[in-house]
Every structure is written in C-alpha cells, then in structure tokens.
C-alpha cells in the first residue's frame, strides 16, 4: 500500500459519509500498515488526526456485527490499531476516551473485537492508574453481568439444537442493549440483570458467524485476571464487589456441562472448562487475602474442583492450571472440603486425564498432590481406600518413566502410612 502523505486529510476522508465500506476498510488498513509513526515524534499529531475518526467509526458509522463481513472487518482493524497504540505519556490526554470506547466495544460487540478490547482495557488500567480509576467499576459491573448470565451461556451453546442459520438483527439489537451496564449502577444493582434478559436465545451458529461478547467463554476466561489486578490496585473494590461477584463465580464453576459432547461442540466445551478453571484460579487467589469471604462456599468450591477434574478435557494447559489451583487449596483450611471426595481423587484418570501429553507431563504434580491429600486423611481411610493407595503408589515406584522425586514421594507416603498404622496396632 502507498504511504499516507497527509494524515489530517486522510482522517477527514475516513469520515466521509459517502465513502463505501470497502473503501473505508482499505483506508483503515493503510493506517494500520503505517502505524510505525506512533513510535516517532509524530505520535501526538497522529492521535489528534485519527482518534476522533476511529471513535466515530466505532460508535456512529458502523454497528456491531455477528457475522464475518466487511463492516466487521472494518471495526476489527480499527480496534486492532487502538490496541497497538504505544502507552506513553503522549497517549494520556486520550486515555479516558479510549477506555470508554473500549468498554463500549467490550459490552456491545462480538467476541473477536471484545477480546482485543479487554486487552486494551487491561493495559490502560495498568499504565494509567490514577487517570482511569473512575472507569474501573463499569468494567467490574460487566464482569458481574457475564457471570450472572453464565448458566444461560452454557444453555446457549449446549442445550439448543445446532443451527447454521444467520444471526438475526434482533440478536444484534439485544447485544447492543447491554451497553446500559456501563452507565448503570454498581455491582449487584438492577443493571446486573441486563444480560440475562437482553441476550438472545438464538443457538450457536455455524461457520462465518460470531458470538456476542455477552455469550463468550473466551471473554469469561480473560476477565478474572483483570479483576484480580484491579483488586490488588484498589482494595476498596473488594468490599463492594465481592459479595456480588463471589456467589456468581462459585455458581459458574459448579456447572458440569453436557455429559456427551458432540464433535461439533468440542471447541466450545474446551472453552467452557477453560473459563471455569480460570475462575477457580481467581477464587484461589482470594483465599490468600480474603479467606473470610470464601469460607461459606468451602463445600461447593471443593465439589466443583473434583467435578472439573472429572469433566476436564484432555487439554494439558487447562488441567495443569486446575492442578495448580488444587495445590493452592491444599495450603489453606479449604482443603477440608476435599477429604470426603477422596474416592474420586484416587482414580488416576480423574487426576491426570487420559491424553498422552497430560499423562506424560502432569503425573509428577498430580501424584504429589494426591500424596498430600492422603497424608491429611490417613487416619480416616478405609481398608479398601488404603489398599487402593498402596497399589497405586507402589506401582509408581516401579515405573521407570517417573522421576526420582516422584519415587521418593511415593516411598515416603507409604512409609508414613506403615508407621501410622503400626502405631495404631500397638
């Protein structure tokens, strides 16, 4: 593409109402290809010329699309450009408007654009803390809303007949209506119900169609990290938001999903479990500093951990994060809720799955966690449980594919069991 010679004229032409979508897309792609200008002394001039144009394109000249078309591509390229802007002091005068614009895209647009927007939001919150504090609560309100509608999202993907029909205009309109979250009340207010009522019940559509951000497991997956960061920065947010957010998260991780997943929904099922495990990781983070909030949910969280181990797909990254969350739980009093579930945890396929990569990679971590759990419940084990444990760990000691560290863990556990039961006999 030819270089842009005059940024001001180019930006003005972008806003020409007579311009076709295809031409406007071509011009926006020219800006994207010239984005190295943002790393020079011309960055401020670039922002003055283009920021308003990008804002008008996203808020006035186009609407969120639930299908892959030219208008979606145009919005996607604009959001991509905004994501690539350097977060230097030159950007500071535009930060408030950029954050509001990103929140609008996050709450109204499709999954693809919302994922980029949530990265913009995270980077702005991280780099311009005092400037953006007023926009923090609207983001948390949106997170509360998507967790409130999480059960409906699961039904949206798995309980409806699969359809390849296009998303109707009413679906798009209902997604746009969720923008009231940004201007609405705080966590736990009436606006928390917006997504439940507004989100479409249209079943998941086929190739070429896009999910709304309000019905996206990927958005749920990305959200806990940002909330965790915000809680670290703004301690007062914990008191006002945890009472609303925590029960919604506990409810979200307790959903098992379908028992039999058809091949066409395998990707969505993996995304579901990924979102639940990320949520669980956030809850284990809360255990470190806010254990009092978690205590009432001890039993439900522990049951959900085991259910996630049972239903987790053979994704090494998801199962590893799940085991790490379990490891954190074992360092707290919450571990007591796991003890009645020891029979399920003694099943190897529950701990490490059935996939070759999971088995080869996660056995050391899984067996060390199981050994720790067995140590805590050793005085409550039945004869059949004890037999199962001895068989499992003695077999591992003869498995040459396991490391010396694992062999040592197994030997130490069995010696402790022998010593403990010898003491009881005496």
mmCIF file with all atom_site columns, C-alpha atoms in Angstrom, residues 196-408:
data_model
loop_
_atom_site.group_PDB
_atom_site.id
_atom_site.type_symbol
_atom_site.label_atom_id
_atom_site.label_alt_id
_atom_site.label_comp_id
_atom_site.label_asym_id
_atom_site.label_entity_id
_atom_site.label_seq_id
_atom_site.pdbx_PDB_ins_code
_atom_site.Cartn_x
_atom_site.Cartn_y
_atom_site.Cartn_z
_atom_site.occupancy
_atom_site.B_iso_or_equiv
_atom_site.pdbx_formal_charge
_atom_site.auth_seq_id
_atom_site.auth_comp_id
_atom_site.auth_asym_id
_atom_site.auth_atom_id
_atom_site.pdbx_PDB_model_num
ATOM 1   C CA . UNK A 1 196 ? -29.914 -12.239 31.322 1.00 0.00 ? 196 UNK A CA 1
ATOM 2   C CA . UNK A 1 197 ? -32.870 -10.516 29.728 1.00 0.00 ? 197 UNK A CA 1
ATOM 3   C CA . UNK A 1 198 ? -31.182 -8.954  26.728 1.00 0.00 ? 198 UNK A CA 1
ATOM 4   C CA . UNK A 1 199 ? -29.024 -11.785 25.439 1.00 0.00 ? 199 UNK A CA 1
ATOM 5   C CA . UNK A 1 200 ? -30.525 -13.722 22.527 1.00 0.00 ? 200 UNK A CA 1
ATOM 6   C CA . UNK A 1 201 ? -31.614 -17.316 22.852 1.00 0.00 ? 201 UNK A CA 1
ATOM 7   C CA . UNK A 1 202 ? -30.519 -17.973 19.288 1.00 0.00 ? 202 UNK A CA 1
ATOM 8   C CA . UNK A 1 203 ? -28.473 -21.195 19.262 1.00 0.00 ? 203 UNK A CA 1
ATOM 9   C CA . UNK A 1 204 ? -24.802 -21.135 18.434 1.00 0.00 ? 204 UNK A CA 1
ATOM 10  C CA . UNK A 1 205 ? -24.403 -20.535 14.746 1.00 0.00 ? 205 UNK A CA 1
ATOM 11  C CA . UNK A 1 206 ? -22.143 -22.078 12.182 1.00 0.00 ? 206 UNK A CA 1
ATOM 12  C CA . UNK A 1 207 ? -19.026 -21.064 10.305 1.00 0.00 ? 207 UNK A CA 1
ATOM 13  C CA . UNK A 1 208 ? -18.789 -17.372 9.453  1.00 0.00 ? 208 UNK A CA 1
ATOM 14  C CA . UNK A 1 209 ? -20.902 -16.348 12.433 1.00 0.00 ? 209 UNK A CA 1
ATOM 15  C CA . UNK A 1 210 ? -19.572 -14.610 15.529 1.00 0.00 ? 210 UNK A CA 1
ATOM 16  C CA . UNK A 1 211 ? -20.592 -14.909 19.159 1.00 0.00 ? 211 UNK A CA 1
ATOM 17  C CA . UNK A 1 212 ? -21.619 -11.766 21.051 1.00 0.00 ? 212 UNK A CA 1
ATOM 18  C CA . UNK A 1 213 ? -19.239 -10.793 23.837 1.00 0.00 ? 213 UNK A CA 1
ATOM 19  C CA . UNK A 1 214 ? -22.009 -11.403 26.341 1.00 0.00 ? 214 UNK A CA 1
ATOM 20  C CA . UNK A 1 215 ? -22.147 -15.060 25.269 1.00 0.00 ? 215 UNK A CA 1
ATOM 21  C CA . UNK A 1 216 ? -18.450 -15.841 25.153 1.00 0.00 ? 216 UNK A CA 1
ATOM 22  C CA . UNK A 1 217 ? -16.464 -18.287 27.258 1.00 0.00 ? 217 UNK A CA 1
ATOM 23  C CA . UNK A 1 218 ? -13.308 -16.594 25.967 1.00 0.00 ? 218 UNK A CA 1
ATOM 24  C CA . UNK A 1 219 ? -14.352 -13.280 27.496 1.00 0.00 ? 219 UNK A CA 1
ATOM 25  C CA . UNK A 1 220 ? -15.092 -15.034 30.786 1.00 0.00 ? 220 UNK A CA 1
ATOM 26  C CA . UNK A 1 221 ? -11.632 -16.619 30.609 1.00 0.00 ? 221 UNK A CA 1
ATOM 27  C CA . UNK A 1 222 ? -9.899  -13.251 30.213 1.00 0.00 ? 222 UNK A CA 1
ATOM 28  C CA . UNK A 1 223 ? -11.898 -11.376 32.864 1.00 0.00 ? 223 UNK A CA 1
ATOM 29  C CA . UNK A 1 224 ? -10.651 -12.842 36.193 1.00 0.00 ? 224 UNK A CA 1
ATOM 30  C CA . UNK A 1 225 ? -7.047  -11.755 35.573 1.00 0.00 ? 225 UNK A CA 1
ATOM 31  C CA . UNK A 1 226 ? -8.142  -8.148  35.077 1.00 0.00 ? 226 UNK A CA 1
ATOM 32  C CA . UNK A 1 227 ? -10.380 -8.246  38.159 1.00 0.00 ? 227 UNK A CA 1
ATOM 33  C CA . UNK A 1 228 ? -7.535  -9.740  40.195 1.00 0.00 ? 228 UNK A CA 1
ATOM 34  C CA . UNK A 1 229 ? -5.277  -6.892  39.097 1.00 0.00 ? 229 UNK A CA 1
ATOM 35  C CA . UNK A 1 230 ? -7.926  -4.301  39.981 1.00 0.00 ? 230 UNK A CA 1
ATOM 36  C CA . UNK A 1 231 ? -8.457  -5.797  43.430 1.00 0.00 ? 231 UNK A CA 1
ATOM 37  C CA . UNK A 1 232 ? -4.725  -5.524  44.047 1.00 0.00 ? 232 UNK A CA 1
ATOM 38  C CA . UNK A 1 233 ? -4.705  -1.865  42.996 1.00 0.00 ? 233 UNK A CA 1
ATOM 39  C CA . UNK A 1 234 ? -7.959  -0.724  44.576 1.00 0.00 ? 234 UNK A CA 1
ATOM 40  C CA . UNK A 1 235 ? -8.593  -2.511  47.848 1.00 0.00 ? 235 UNK A CA 1
ATOM 41  C CA . UNK A 1 236 ? -11.899 -0.741  48.394 1.00 0.00 ? 236 UNK A CA 1
ATOM 42  C CA . UNK A 1 237 ? -13.318 -2.564  45.362 1.00 0.00 ? 237 UNK A CA 1
ATOM 43  C CA . UNK A 1 238 ? -13.149 -5.848  47.251 1.00 0.00 ? 238 UNK A CA 1
ATOM 44  C CA . UNK A 1 239 ? -15.635 -4.783  49.915 1.00 0.00 ? 239 UNK A CA 1
ATOM 45  C CA . UNK A 1 240 ? -18.195 -3.515  47.411 1.00 0.00 ? 240 UNK A CA 1
ATOM 46  C CA . UNK A 1 241 ? -17.920 -6.175  44.703 1.00 0.00 ? 241 UNK A CA 1
ATOM 47  C CA . UNK A 1 242 ? -17.029 -9.499  46.311 1.00 0.00 ? 242 UNK A CA 1
ATOM 48  C CA . UNK A 1 243 ? -20.500 -10.015 47.854 1.00 0.00 ? 243 UNK A CA 1
ATOM 49  C CA . UNK A 1 244 ? -21.959 -9.848  44.341 1.00 0.00 ? 244 UNK A CA 1
ATOM 50  C CA . UNK A 1 245 ? -19.194 -11.461 42.308 1.00 0.00 ? 245 UNK A CA 1
ATOM 51  C CA . UNK A 1 246 ? -18.192 -14.375 44.531 1.00 0.00 ? 246 UNK A CA 1
ATOM 52  C CA . UNK A 1 247 ? -21.523 -16.289 44.562 1.00 0.00 ? 247 UNK A CA 1
ATOM 53  C CA . UNK A 1 248 ? -21.795 -15.857 40.790 1.00 0.00 ? 248 UNK A CA 1
ATOM 54  C CA . UNK A 1 249 ? -18.315 -17.302 40.278 1.00 0.00 ? 249 UNK A CA 1
ATOM 55  C CA . UNK A 1 250 ? -18.961 -20.217 42.634 1.00 0.00 ? 250 UNK A CA 1
ATOM 56  C CA . UNK A 1 251 ? -22.146 -20.957 40.727 1.00 0.00 ? 251 UNK A CA 1
ATOM 57  C CA . UNK A 1 252 ? -20.323 -20.743 37.383 1.00 0.00 ? 252 UNK A CA 1
ATOM 58  C CA . UNK A 1 253 ? -17.656 -23.304 38.276 1.00 0.00 ? 253 UNK A CA 1
ATOM 59  C CA . UNK A 1 254 ? -20.288 -25.743 39.562 1.00 0.00 ? 254 UNK A CA 1
ATOM 60  C CA . UNK A 1 255 ? -21.894 -26.187 36.127 1.00 0.00 ? 255 UNK A CA 1
ATOM 61  C CA . UNK A 1 256 ? -20.832 -29.549 34.721 1.00 0.00 ? 256 UNK A CA 1
ATOM 62  C CA . UNK A 1 257 ? -21.903 -29.028 31.135 1.00 0.00 ? 257 UNK A CA 1
ATOM 63  C CA . UNK A 1 258 ? -23.120 -31.810 28.848 1.00 0.00 ? 258 UNK A CA 1
ATOM 64  C CA . UNK A 1 259 ? -22.199 -35.412 29.627 1.00 0.00 ? 259 UNK A CA 1
ATOM 65  C CA . UNK A 1 260 ? -21.743 -36.333 25.979 1.00 0.00 ? 260 UNK A CA 1
ATOM 66  C CA . UNK A 1 261 ? -20.180 -33.649 23.817 1.00 0.00 ? 261 UNK A CA 1
ATOM 67  C CA . UNK A 1 262 ? -20.737 -33.993 20.065 1.00 0.00 ? 262 UNK A CA 1
ATOM 68  C CA . UNK A 1 263 ? -17.634 -33.357 17.915 1.00 0.00 ? 263 UNK A CA 1
ATOM 69  C CA . UNK A 1 264 ? -19.056 -30.098 16.560 1.00 0.00 ? 264 UNK A CA 1
ATOM 70  C CA . UNK A 1 265 ? -19.214 -28.664 20.093 1.00 0.00 ? 265 UNK A CA 1
ATOM 71  C CA . UNK A 1 266 ? -15.835 -29.891 21.313 1.00 0.00 ? 266 UNK A CA 1
ATOM 72  C CA . UNK A 1 267 ? -14.208 -26.467 20.911 1.00 0.00 ? 267 UNK A CA 1
ATOM 73  C CA . UNK A 1 268 ? -16.963 -24.775 22.899 1.00 0.00 ? 268 UNK A CA 1
ATOM 74  C CA . UNK A 1 269 ? -16.687 -27.412 25.633 1.00 0.00 ? 269 UNK A CA 1
ATOM 75  C CA . UNK A 1 270 ? -12.938 -26.841 25.966 1.00 0.00 ? 270 UNK A CA 1
ATOM 76  C CA . UNK A 1 271 ? -13.592 -23.090 26.171 1.00 0.00 ? 271 UNK A CA 1
ATOM 77  C CA . UNK A 1 272 ? -16.217 -23.698 28.867 1.00 0.00 ? 272 UNK A CA 1
ATOM 78  C CA . UNK A 1 273 ? -13.792 -25.675 31.011 1.00 0.00 ? 273 UNK A CA 1
ATOM 79  C CA . UNK A 1 274 ? -11.033 -23.144 30.386 1.00 0.00 ? 274 UNK A CA 1
ATOM 80  C CA . UNK A 1 275 ? -13.307 -20.347 31.612 1.00 0.00 ? 275 UNK A CA 1
ATOM 81  C CA . UNK A 1 276 ? -14.273 -22.326 34.711 1.00 0.00 ? 276 UNK A CA 1
ATOM 82  C CA . UNK A 1 277 ? -10.668 -23.155 35.586 1.00 0.00 ? 277 UNK A CA 1
ATOM 83  C CA . UNK A 1 278 ? -9.618  -19.502 35.187 1.00 0.00 ? 278 UNK A CA 1
ATOM 84  C CA . UNK A 1 279 ? -12.461 -18.578 37.507 1.00 0.00 ? 279 UNK A CA 1
ATOM 85  C CA . UNK A 1 280 ? -11.308 -21.195 40.010 1.00 0.00 ? 280 UNK A CA 1
ATOM 86  C CA . UNK A 1 281 ? -7.785  -19.763 39.862 1.00 0.00 ? 281 UNK A CA 1
ATOM 87  C CA . UNK A 1 282 ? -9.225  -16.368 40.767 1.00 0.00 ? 282 UNK A CA 1
ATOM 88  C CA . UNK A 1 283 ? -11.071 -17.895 43.723 1.00 0.00 ? 283 UNK A CA 1
ATOM 89  C CA . UNK A 1 284 ? -7.849  -19.485 44.974 1.00 0.00 ? 284 UNK A CA 1
ATOM 90  C CA . UNK A 1 285 ? -6.245  -16.042 44.722 1.00 0.00 ? 285 UNK A CA 1
ATOM 91  C CA . UNK A 1 286 ? -8.971  -14.699 47.003 1.00 0.00 ? 286 UNK A CA 1
ATOM 92  C CA . UNK A 1 287 ? -8.091  -17.430 49.501 1.00 0.00 ? 287 UNK A CA 1
ATOM 93  C CA . UNK A 1 288 ? -4.741  -15.796 50.209 1.00 0.00 ? 288 UNK A CA 1
ATOM 94  C CA . UNK A 1 289 ? -6.052  -12.452 51.431 1.00 0.00 ? 289 UNK A CA 1
ATOM 95  C CA . UNK A 1 290 ? -9.827  -12.721 51.654 1.00 0.00 ? 290 UNK A CA 1
ATOM 96  C CA . UNK A 1 291 ? -10.430 -16.176 53.100 1.00 0.00 ? 291 UNK A CA 1
ATOM 97  C CA . UNK A 1 292 ? -13.365 -14.945 55.177 1.00 0.00 ? 292 UNK A CA 1
ATOM 98  C CA . UNK A 1 293 ? -15.374 -14.351 52.008 1.00 0.00 ? 293 UNK A CA 1
ATOM 99  C CA . UNK A 1 294 ? -14.663 -17.878 50.749 1.00 0.00 ? 294 UNK A CA 1
ATOM 100 C CA . UNK A 1 295 ? -15.410 -19.807 53.929 1.00 0.00 ? 295 UNK A CA 1
ATOM 101 C CA . UNK A 1 296 ? -19.159 -20.047 53.357 1.00 0.00 ? 296 UNK A CA 1
ATOM 102 C CA . UNK A 1 297 ? -18.548 -21.568 49.930 1.00 0.00 ? 297 UNK A CA 1
ATOM 103 C CA . UNK A 1 298 ? -15.968 -24.158 51.030 1.00 0.00 ? 298 UNK A CA 1
ATOM 104 C CA . UNK A 1 299 ? -18.016 -27.257 50.260 1.00 0.00 ? 299 UNK A CA 1
ATOM 105 C CA . UNK A 1 300 ? -19.270 -26.031 46.884 1.00 0.00 ? 300 UNK A CA 1
ATOM 106 C CA . UNK A 1 301 ? -15.818 -24.981 45.710 1.00 0.00 ? 301 UNK A CA 1
ATOM 107 C CA . UNK A 1 302 ? -14.247 -28.318 46.659 1.00 0.00 ? 302 UNK A CA 1
ATOM 108 C CA . UNK A 1 303 ? -17.008 -30.254 44.912 1.00 0.00 ? 303 UNK A CA 1
ATOM 109 C CA . UNK A 1 304 ? -16.511 -28.081 41.850 1.00 0.00 ? 304 UNK A CA 1
ATOM 110 C CA . UNK A 1 305 ? -12.762 -28.761 41.842 1.00 0.00 ? 305 UNK A CA 1
ATOM 111 C CA . UNK A 1 306 ? -13.366 -32.501 41.762 1.00 0.00 ? 306 UNK A CA 1
ATOM 112 C CA . UNK A 1 307 ? -16.127 -32.168 39.165 1.00 0.00 ? 307 UNK A CA 1
ATOM 113 C CA . UNK A 1 308 ? -13.789 -30.121 36.982 1.00 0.00 ? 308 UNK A CA 1
ATOM 114 C CA . UNK A 1 309 ? -11.135 -32.824 37.300 1.00 0.00 ? 309 UNK A CA 1
ATOM 115 C CA . UNK A 1 310 ? -13.714 -35.405 36.226 1.00 0.00 ? 310 UNK A CA 1
ATOM 116 C CA . UNK A 1 311 ? -15.050 -33.411 33.265 1.00 0.00 ? 311 UNK A CA 1
ATOM 117 C CA . UNK A 1 312 ? -11.880 -31.599 32.190 1.00 0.00 ? 312 UNK A CA 1
ATOM 118 C CA . UNK A 1 313 ? -10.966 -32.341 28.556 1.00 0.00 ? 313 UNK A CA 1
ATOM 119 C CA . UNK A 1 314 ? -7.525  -33.624 27.643 1.00 0.00 ? 314 UNK A CA 1
ATOM 120 C CA . UNK A 1 315 ? -6.040  -30.154 27.421 1.00 0.00 ? 315 UNK A CA 1
ATOM 121 C CA . UNK A 1 316 ? -2.683  -30.106 29.158 1.00 0.00 ? 316 UNK A CA 1
ATOM 122 C CA . UNK A 1 317 ? -2.726  -26.363 29.887 1.00 0.00 ? 317 UNK A CA 1
ATOM 123 C CA . UNK A 1 318 ? -6.231  -26.391 31.389 1.00 0.00 ? 318 UNK A CA 1
ATOM 124 C CA . UNK A 1 319 ? -5.629  -29.488 33.518 1.00 0.00 ? 319 UNK A CA 1
ATOM 125 C CA . UNK A 1 320 ? -2.271  -28.170 34.711 1.00 0.00 ? 320 UNK A CA 1
ATOM 126 C CA . UNK A 1 321 ? -3.841  -24.888 35.818 1.00 0.00 ? 321 UNK A CA 1
ATOM 127 C CA . UNK A 1 322 ? -6.550  -26.882 37.565 1.00 0.00 ? 322 UNK A CA 1
ATOM 128 C CA . UNK A 1 323 ? -3.958  -28.933 39.455 1.00 0.00 ? 323 UNK A CA 1
ATOM 129 C CA . UNK A 1 324 ? -2.103  -25.755 40.420 1.00 0.00 ? 324 UNK A CA 1
ATOM 130 C CA . UNK A 1 325 ? -5.357  -24.341 41.796 1.00 0.00 ? 325 UNK A CA 1
ATOM 131 C CA . UNK A 1 326 ? -5.783  -27.572 43.766 1.00 0.00 ? 326 UNK A CA 1
ATOM 132 C CA . UNK A 1 327 ? -2.246  -27.137 45.094 1.00 0.00 ? 327 UNK A CA 1
ATOM 133 C CA . UNK A 1 328 ? -3.122  -23.666 46.388 1.00 0.00 ? 328 UNK A CA 1
ATOM 134 C CA . UNK A 1 329 ? -6.262  -25.005 48.057 1.00 0.00 ? 329 UNK A CA 1
ATOM 135 C CA . UNK A 1 330 ? -4.199  -27.629 49.903 1.00 0.00 ? 330 UNK A CA 1
ATOM 136 C CA . UNK A 1 331 ? -2.236  -24.846 51.609 1.00 0.00 ? 331 UNK A CA 1
ATOM 137 C CA . UNK A 1 332 ? -5.414  -23.470 53.213 1.00 0.00 ? 332 UNK A CA 1
ATOM 138 C CA . UNK A 1 333 ? -8.178  -24.657 55.503 1.00 0.00 ? 333 UNK A CA 1
ATOM 139 C CA . UNK A 1 334 ? -10.384 -25.058 52.445 1.00 0.00 ? 334 UNK A CA 1
ATOM 140 C CA . UNK A 1 335 ? -8.737  -28.453 51.878 1.00 0.00 ? 335 UNK A CA 1
ATOM 141 C CA . UNK A 1 336 ? -11.076 -29.979 54.453 1.00 0.00 ? 336 UNK A CA 1
ATOM 142 C CA . UNK A 1 337 ? -13.821 -29.930 51.854 1.00 0.00 ? 337 UNK A CA 1
ATOM 143 C CA . UNK A 1 338 ? -11.787 -32.288 49.662 1.00 0.00 ? 338 UNK A CA 1
ATOM 144 C CA . UNK A 1 339 ? -11.460 -35.061 52.229 1.00 0.00 ? 339 UNK A CA 1
ATOM 145 C CA . UNK A 1 340 ? -14.926 -36.608 51.712 1.00 0.00 ? 340 UNK A CA 1
ATOM 146 C CA . UNK A 1 341 ? -14.143 -36.769 47.981 1.00 0.00 ? 341 UNK A CA 1
ATOM 147 C CA . UNK A 1 342 ? -11.015 -38.900 48.326 1.00 0.00 ? 342 UNK A CA 1
ATOM 148 C CA . UNK A 1 343 ? -12.529 -41.891 46.487 1.00 0.00 ? 343 UNK A CA 1
ATOM 149 C CA . UNK A 1 344 ? -12.925 -39.869 43.298 1.00 0.00 ? 344 UNK A CA 1
ATOM 150 C CA . UNK A 1 345 ? -9.452  -38.374 43.619 1.00 0.00 ? 345 UNK A CA 1
ATOM 151 C CA . UNK A 1 346 ? -7.932  -41.848 43.857 1.00 0.00 ? 346 UNK A CA 1
ATOM 152 C CA . UNK A 1 347 ? -8.951  -42.523 40.250 1.00 0.00 ? 347 UNK A CA 1
ATOM 153 C CA . UNK A 1 348 ? -5.949  -41.870 38.033 1.00 0.00 ? 348 UNK A CA 1
ATOM 154 C CA . UNK A 1 349 ? -7.983  -40.748 35.048 1.00 0.00 ? 349 UNK A CA 1
ATOM 155 C CA . UNK A 1 350 ? -9.563  -38.054 37.229 1.00 0.00 ? 350 UNK A CA 1
ATOM 156 C CA . UNK A 1 351 ? -6.230  -36.609 38.306 1.00 0.00 ? 351 UNK A CA 1
ATOM 157 C CA . UNK A 1 352 ? -4.236  -36.797 35.089 1.00 0.00 ? 352 UNK A CA 1
ATOM 158 C CA . UNK A 1 353 ? -6.804  -37.443 32.381 1.00 0.00 ? 353 UNK A CA 1
ATOM 159 C CA . UNK A 1 354 ? -6.455  -39.913 29.551 1.00 0.00 ? 354 UNK A CA 1
ATOM 160 C CA . UNK A 1 355 ? -4.467  -37.958 26.972 1.00 0.00 ? 355 UNK A CA 1
ATOM 161 C CA . UNK A 1 356 ? -0.866  -38.966 26.335 1.00 0.00 ? 356 UNK A CA 1
ATOM 162 C CA . UNK A 1 357 ? 0.523   -35.447 26.815 1.00 0.00 ? 357 UNK A CA 1
ATOM 163 C CA . UNK A 1 358 ? -1.368  -34.983 30.082 1.00 0.00 ? 358 UNK A CA 1
ATOM 164 C CA . UNK A 1 359 ? -0.206  -38.344 31.404 1.00 0.00 ? 359 UNK A CA 1
ATOM 165 C CA . UNK A 1 360 ? 3.443   -37.752 30.500 1.00 0.00 ? 360 UNK A CA 1
ATOM 166 C CA . UNK A 1 361 ? 3.545   -34.163 31.751 1.00 0.00 ? 361 UNK A CA 1
ATOM 167 C CA . UNK A 1 362 ? 1.277   -33.984 34.781 1.00 0.00 ? 362 UNK A CA 1
ATOM 168 C CA . UNK A 1 363 ? 1.912   -37.221 36.666 1.00 0.00 ? 363 UNK A CA 1
ATOM 169 C CA . UNK A 1 364 ? 4.610   -35.790 38.985 1.00 0.00 ? 364 UNK A CA 1
ATOM 170 C CA . UNK A 1 365 ? 2.420   -32.864 40.048 1.00 0.00 ? 365 UNK A CA 1
ATOM 171 C CA . UNK A 1 366 ? -0.732  -34.976 40.312 1.00 0.00 ? 366 UNK A CA 1
ATOM 172 C CA . UNK A 1 367 ? 0.838   -37.710 42.440 1.00 0.00 ? 367 UNK A CA 1
ATOM 173 C CA . UNK A 1 368 ? 2.492   -35.223 44.791 1.00 0.00 ? 368 UNK A CA 1
ATOM 174 C CA . UNK A 1 369 ? -0.881  -33.529 45.347 1.00 0.00 ? 369 UNK A CA 1
ATOM 175 C CA . UNK A 1 370 ? -2.589  -36.869 45.904 1.00 0.00 ? 370 UNK A CA 1
ATOM 176 C CA . UNK A 1 371 ? 0.103   -37.859 48.398 1.00 0.00 ? 371 UNK A CA 1
ATOM 177 C CA . UNK A 1 372 ? -0.522  -34.637 50.303 1.00 0.00 ? 372 UNK A CA 1
ATOM 178 C CA . UNK A 1 373 ? -4.266  -35.265 50.420 1.00 0.00 ? 373 UNK A CA 1
ATOM 179 C CA . UNK A 1 374 ? -3.739  -38.861 51.587 1.00 0.00 ? 374 UNK A CA 1
ATOM 180 C CA . UNK A 1 375 ? -1.418  -37.615 54.327 1.00 0.00 ? 375 UNK A CA 1
ATOM 181 C CA . UNK A 1 376 ? -4.157  -35.355 55.703 1.00 0.00 ? 376 UNK A CA 1
ATOM 182 C CA . UNK A 1 377 ? -6.837  -38.078 55.727 1.00 0.00 ? 377 UNK A CA 1
ATOM 183 C CA . UNK A 1 378 ? -4.674  -41.083 56.669 1.00 0.00 ? 378 UNK A CA 1
ATOM 184 C CA . UNK A 1 379 ? -6.449  -41.629 59.987 1.00 0.00 ? 379 UNK A CA 1
ATOM 185 C CA . UNK A 1 380 ? -9.849  -41.815 58.262 1.00 0.00 ? 380 UNK A CA 1
ATOM 186 C CA . UNK A 1 381 ? -9.023  -44.219 55.422 1.00 0.00 ? 381 UNK A CA 1
ATOM 187 C CA . UNK A 1 382 ? -10.999 -47.408 54.992 1.00 0.00 ? 382 UNK A CA 1
ATOM 188 C CA . UNK A 1 383 ? -9.304  -50.697 54.201 1.00 0.00 ? 383 UNK A CA 1
ATOM 189 C CA . UNK A 1 384 ? -10.360 -50.548 50.548 1.00 0.00 ? 384 UNK A CA 1
ATOM 190 C CA . UNK A 1 385 ? -9.060  -46.978 50.234 1.00 0.00 ? 385 UNK A CA 1
ATOM 191 C CA . UNK A 1 386 ? -5.784  -47.936 51.865 1.00 0.00 ? 386 UNK A CA 1
ATOM 192 C CA . UNK A 1 387 ? -5.435  -50.898 49.515 1.00 0.00 ? 387 UNK A CA 1
ATOM 193 C CA . UNK A 1 388 ? -6.014  -48.667 46.506 1.00 0.00 ? 388 UNK A CA 1
ATOM 194 C CA . UNK A 1 389 ? -3.443  -46.122 47.706 1.00 0.00 ? 389 UNK A CA 1
ATOM 195 C CA . UNK A 1 390 ? -0.763  -48.735 48.365 1.00 0.00 ? 390 UNK A CA 1
ATOM 196 C CA . UNK A 1 391 ? -1.351  -50.341 44.984 1.00 0.00 ? 391 UNK A CA 1
ATOM 197 C CA . UNK A 1 392 ? -1.168  -47.006 43.165 1.00 0.00 ? 392 UNK A CA 1
ATOM 198 C CA . UNK A 1 393 ? 1.944   -45.643 44.854 1.00 0.00 ? 393 UNK A CA 1
ATOM 199 C CA . UNK A 1 394 ? 3.845   -48.941 44.961 1.00 0.00 ? 394 UNK A CA 1
ATOM 200 C CA . UNK A 1 395 ? 3.216   -49.346 41.240 1.00 0.00 ? 395 UNK A CA 1
ATOM 201 C CA . UNK A 1 396 ? 4.574   -45.859 40.644 1.00 0.00 ? 396 UNK A CA 1
ATOM 202 C CA . UNK A 1 397 ? 7.789   -46.766 42.447 1.00 0.00 ? 397 UNK A CA 1
ATOM 203 C CA . UNK A 1 398 ? 8.418   -49.416 39.789 1.00 0.00 ? 398 UNK A CA 1
ATOM 204 C CA . UNK A 1 399 ? 7.628   -47.069 36.903 1.00 0.00 ? 399 UNK A CA 1
ATOM 205 C CA . UNK A 1 400 ? 10.970  -46.089 35.389 1.00 0.00 ? 400 UNK A CA 1
ATOM 206 C CA . UNK A 1 401 ? 9.379   -43.273 33.377 1.00 0.00 ? 401 UNK A CA 1
ATOM 207 C CA . UNK A 1 402 ? 8.758   -41.321 36.582 1.00 0.00 ? 402 UNK A CA 1
ATOM 208 C CA . UNK A 1 403 ? 11.481  -39.205 38.172 1.00 0.00 ? 403 UNK A CA 1
ATOM 209 C CA . UNK A 1 404 ? 13.376  -39.975 41.355 1.00 0.00 ? 404 UNK A CA 1
ATOM 210 C CA . UNK A 1 405 ? 11.459  -37.171 43.055 1.00 0.00 ? 405 UNK A CA 1
ATOM 211 C CA . UNK A 1 406 ? 8.158   -38.949 42.373 1.00 0.00 ? 406 UNK A CA 1
ATOM 212 C CA . UNK A 1 407 ? 9.593   -42.278 43.522 1.00 0.00 ? 407 UNK A CA 1
ATOM 213 C CA . UNK A 1 408 ? 10.753  -40.622 46.741 1.00 0.00 ? 408 UNK A CA 1
#
